[in-house]
Amino acid sequence: MTAVLFDFSGTLFRVESTESWLRGALAEARVELAEAELVEAAQALEAMGALPGGADPSWLPEDVASVWGVRDKSAELHRAAYTGLSRHVPLPDDRLHDLLYDRHMAPAAWAPYPDATEVLGTLRERGIGVGVVSNIGWDLRPVFREHGLDPYVDAYVLSYEHGIQKPDPRLFAAACAELDADPHDVVMVGDNRRADGGAAALGCAVHFVDHLPAAQRPDGLRPVLDLVSAVPRANGSDPRVKQ
């Protein structure tokens, strides 16, 4: 194998909890909430799926449904979708909806999985190209730089920069092209079977990890190192999926 593609959220990094996210925005806005009200609001935001990278919405309001499926095609759609969800939760200051959205883009809101540095560093030592392929509406490069992982990444292919989102195989093809890698010599690693599984259409191998809090998944990425050496090059057109 000549390259590995990684998803971002739920694969290499995990966003902070919804409660931590809300506490940070409240502190920035200098707005106080009683503890019981804060916990209740955090639970409501989580149920709405308002935190990008967090839980999926339990239901989609009509005013958000029209943009939800294409939210990762542009920065504007991404912001509209997630602030639209958060606005269905009553908060003490209307500014908080935009502050919440802005906060989730801060490097401090994200933590790498415990084995991310080890795995990316080992791939670099082996001469394996690394790309990040993400459905996202903002530039995640500062997150990688802040956490010291940027030196291990050779290419970032972000949906909002291409106007294409996974599982469209064109996004994976763009990543393979940037890495000068034949898709049959590439493994895609992600947590979403539908979105990340789209790489199989190109002939990439696909390996899935569980989207869990970082502390609950200390070594979920390490099997990738075995896959890189164990997965044979494809000699046909059938897509291969590794569990």
Short mmCIF file of C-alpha atoms in Angstrom, two decimals, residues 46-197:
data_model
loop_
_atom_site.label_atom_id
_atom_site.label_comp_id
_atom_site.label_asym_id
_atom_site.label_seq_id
_atom_site.Cartn_x
_atom_site.Cartn_y
_atom_site.Cartn_z
CA GLU A 46 -27.27 17.24 21.95
CA ALA A 47 -30.71 15.90 21.07
CA MET A 48 -30.87 18.45 18.25
CA GLY A 49 -27.44 17.35 16.96
CA ALA A 50 -26.34 20.99 17.07
CA LEU A 51 -22.69 20.21 17.85
CA PRO A 52 -20.80 19.40 14.63
CA GLY A 53 -18.90 16.18 15.17
CA GLY A 54 -21.24 15.21 17.99
CA ALA A 55 -24.43 13.17 18.03
CA ASP A 56 -26.71 13.09 14.99
CA PRO A 57 -30.02 15.00 15.26
CA SER A 58 -32.87 13.03 16.81
CA TRP A 59 -35.14 14.83 14.34
CA LEU A 60 -34.73 17.44 11.60
CA PRO A 61 -36.77 20.65 11.73
CA GLU A 62 -38.34 21.64 8.41
CA ASP A 63 -36.19 24.78 8.14
CA VAL A 64 -32.99 22.71 8.38
CA ALA A 65 -34.03 19.63 6.43
CA SER A 66 -33.53 21.34 3.06
CA VAL A 67 -29.83 22.00 3.70
CA TRP A 68 -28.91 19.09 5.94
CA GLY A 69 -28.02 16.62 3.20
CA VAL A 70 -25.72 19.08 1.42
CA ARG A 71 -24.38 20.95 4.46
CA ASP A 72 -20.77 19.92 3.84
CA LYS A 73 -20.62 21.34 0.31
CA SER A 74 -19.90 24.89 1.47
CA ALA A 75 -19.01 26.92 4.55
CA GLU A 76 -22.28 28.82 4.28
CA LEU A 77 -24.44 25.70 4.19
CA HIS A 78 -22.54 24.14 7.07
CA ARG A 79 -23.05 27.17 9.32
CA ALA A 80 -26.70 27.50 8.30
CA ALA A 81 -27.41 23.85 9.11
CA TYR A 82 -25.84 23.79 12.56
CA THR A 83 -26.89 27.23 13.75
CA GLY A 84 -30.35 26.36 12.44
CA LEU A 85 -30.42 23.34 14.72
CA SER A 86 -29.12 25.22 17.75
CA ARG A 87 -31.74 27.94 17.32
CA HIS A 88 -34.40 25.36 18.10
CA VAL A 89 -33.02 25.30 21.64
CA PRO A 90 -33.92 28.34 23.79
CA LEU A 91 -30.75 30.04 25.07
CA PRO A 92 -30.49 33.16 27.25
CA ASP A 93 -28.67 35.22 24.61
CA ASP A 94 -29.18 35.00 20.85
CA ARG A 95 -25.44 35.58 20.29
CA LEU A 96 -24.76 32.14 21.72
CA HIS A 97 -25.86 30.34 18.57
CA ASP A 98 -23.07 31.86 16.50
CA LEU A 99 -20.59 31.66 19.38
CA LEU A 100 -21.32 27.96 19.71
CA TYR A 101 -20.71 27.40 16.03
CA ASP A 102 -17.46 29.37 16.11
CA ARG A 103 -16.26 27.54 19.20
CA HIS A 104 -16.50 24.11 17.60
CA MET A 105 -13.90 25.21 15.02
CA ALA A 106 -11.32 26.10 17.68
CA PRO A 107 -8.42 23.63 18.05
CA ALA A 108 -9.10 23.51 21.79
CA ALA A 109 -12.51 21.96 21.10
CA TRP A 110 -10.87 18.88 19.61
CA ALA A 111 -8.68 16.12 21.05
CA PRO A 112 -6.76 13.57 18.99
CA TYR A 113 -7.40 9.93 19.75
CA PRO A 114 -4.65 8.57 22.03
CA ASP A 115 -2.96 6.52 19.31
CA ALA A 116 -3.26 9.06 16.47
CA THR A 117 0.26 10.46 16.83
CA GLU A 118 1.82 6.99 17.03
CA VAL A 119 -0.03 5.69 13.98
CA LEU A 120 0.56 8.74 11.80
CA GLY A 121 4.21 8.90 12.85
CA THR A 122 4.74 5.23 12.04
CA LEU A 123 3.16 5.65 8.61
CA ARG A 124 5.53 8.54 7.94
CA GLU A 125 8.50 6.40 8.99
CA ARG A 126 7.36 3.68 6.57
CA GLY A 127 7.10 6.16 3.72
CA ILE A 128 3.32 5.78 3.44
CA GLY A 129 1.45 8.85 2.20
CA VAL A 130 -1.27 10.23 4.47
CA GLY A 131 -4.32 12.19 3.43
CA VAL A 132 -7.26 13.59 5.39
CA VAL A 133 -10.61 13.38 3.58
CA SER A 134 -13.39 15.09 5.50
CA ASN A 135 -16.97 16.16 5.04
CA ILE A 136 -16.67 19.54 6.70
CA GLY A 137 -17.55 23.20 6.26
CA TRP A 138 -14.39 24.86 7.64
CA ASP A 139 -10.61 24.64 7.53
CA LEU A 140 -9.45 21.95 9.95
CA ARG A 141 -5.73 22.44 9.27
CA PRO A 142 -5.24 24.64 12.38
CA VAL A 143 -6.54 21.76 14.52
CA PHE A 144 -3.82 19.48 13.17
CA ARG A 145 -1.16 22.17 13.59
CA GLU A 146 -2.17 22.98 17.17
CA HIS A 147 -2.05 19.33 18.19
CA GLY A 148 1.22 18.60 16.38
CA LEU A 149 -0.19 16.24 13.74
CA ASP A 150 0.16 18.45 10.67
CA PRO A 151 3.74 17.26 9.88
CA TYR A 152 2.37 13.76 9.28
CA VAL A 153 -0.30 14.81 6.76
CA ASP A 154 0.60 15.12 3.08
CA ALA A 155 -2.78 16.24 1.74
CA TYR A 156 -6.07 17.65 3.01
CA VAL A 157 -9.14 17.11 0.83
CA LEU A 158 -12.11 18.90 2.39
CA SER A 159 -15.62 18.74 1.02
CA TYR A 160 -16.37 22.45 1.28
CA GLU A 161 -13.25 23.30 -0.73
CA HIS A 162 -14.29 20.95 -3.55
CA GLY A 163 -18.08 21.34 -3.43
CA ILE A 164 -18.29 17.53 -3.21
CA GLN A 165 -18.99 15.42 -0.17
CA LYS A 166 -18.46 11.78 0.72
CA PRO A 167 -19.51 9.18 -0.39
CA ASP A 168 -18.99 10.77 -3.82
CA PRO A 169 -15.94 8.88 -5.15
CA ARG A 170 -14.63 12.08 -6.74
CA LEU A 171 -13.53 13.34 -3.33
CA PHE A 172 -11.48 10.21 -2.70
CA ALA A 173 -10.12 10.36 -6.24
CA ALA A 174 -8.93 13.92 -5.59
CA ALA A 175 -7.08 12.72 -2.49
CA CYS A 176 -5.45 9.84 -4.35
CA ALA A 177 -4.38 12.25 -7.08
CA GLU A 178 -2.81 14.64 -4.55
CA LEU A 179 -0.87 11.73 -3.07
CA ASP A 180 0.01 10.36 -6.52
CA ALA A 181 -1.40 7.02 -5.40
CA ASP A 182 -3.32 4.37 -7.31
CA PRO A 183 -6.66 3.90 -5.46
CA HIS A 184 -6.04 0.14 -5.41
CA ASP A 185 -2.98 0.84 -3.27
CA VAL A 186 -4.88 2.98 -0.76
CA VAL A 187 -6.74 2.30 2.50
CA MET A 188 -9.53 4.65 3.62
CA VAL A 189 -10.05 4.77 7.40
CA GLY A 190 -13.27 6.23 8.78
CA ASP A 191 -16.15 5.85 11.20
CA ASN A 192 -19.09 6.24 8.82
CA ARG A 193 -19.92 3.22 6.70
CA ARG A 194 -21.92 5.13 4.13
CA ALA A 195 -19.72 8.21 3.75
CA ASP A 196 -16.29 6.65 4.14
CA GLY A 197 -17.34 3.44 2.44
#
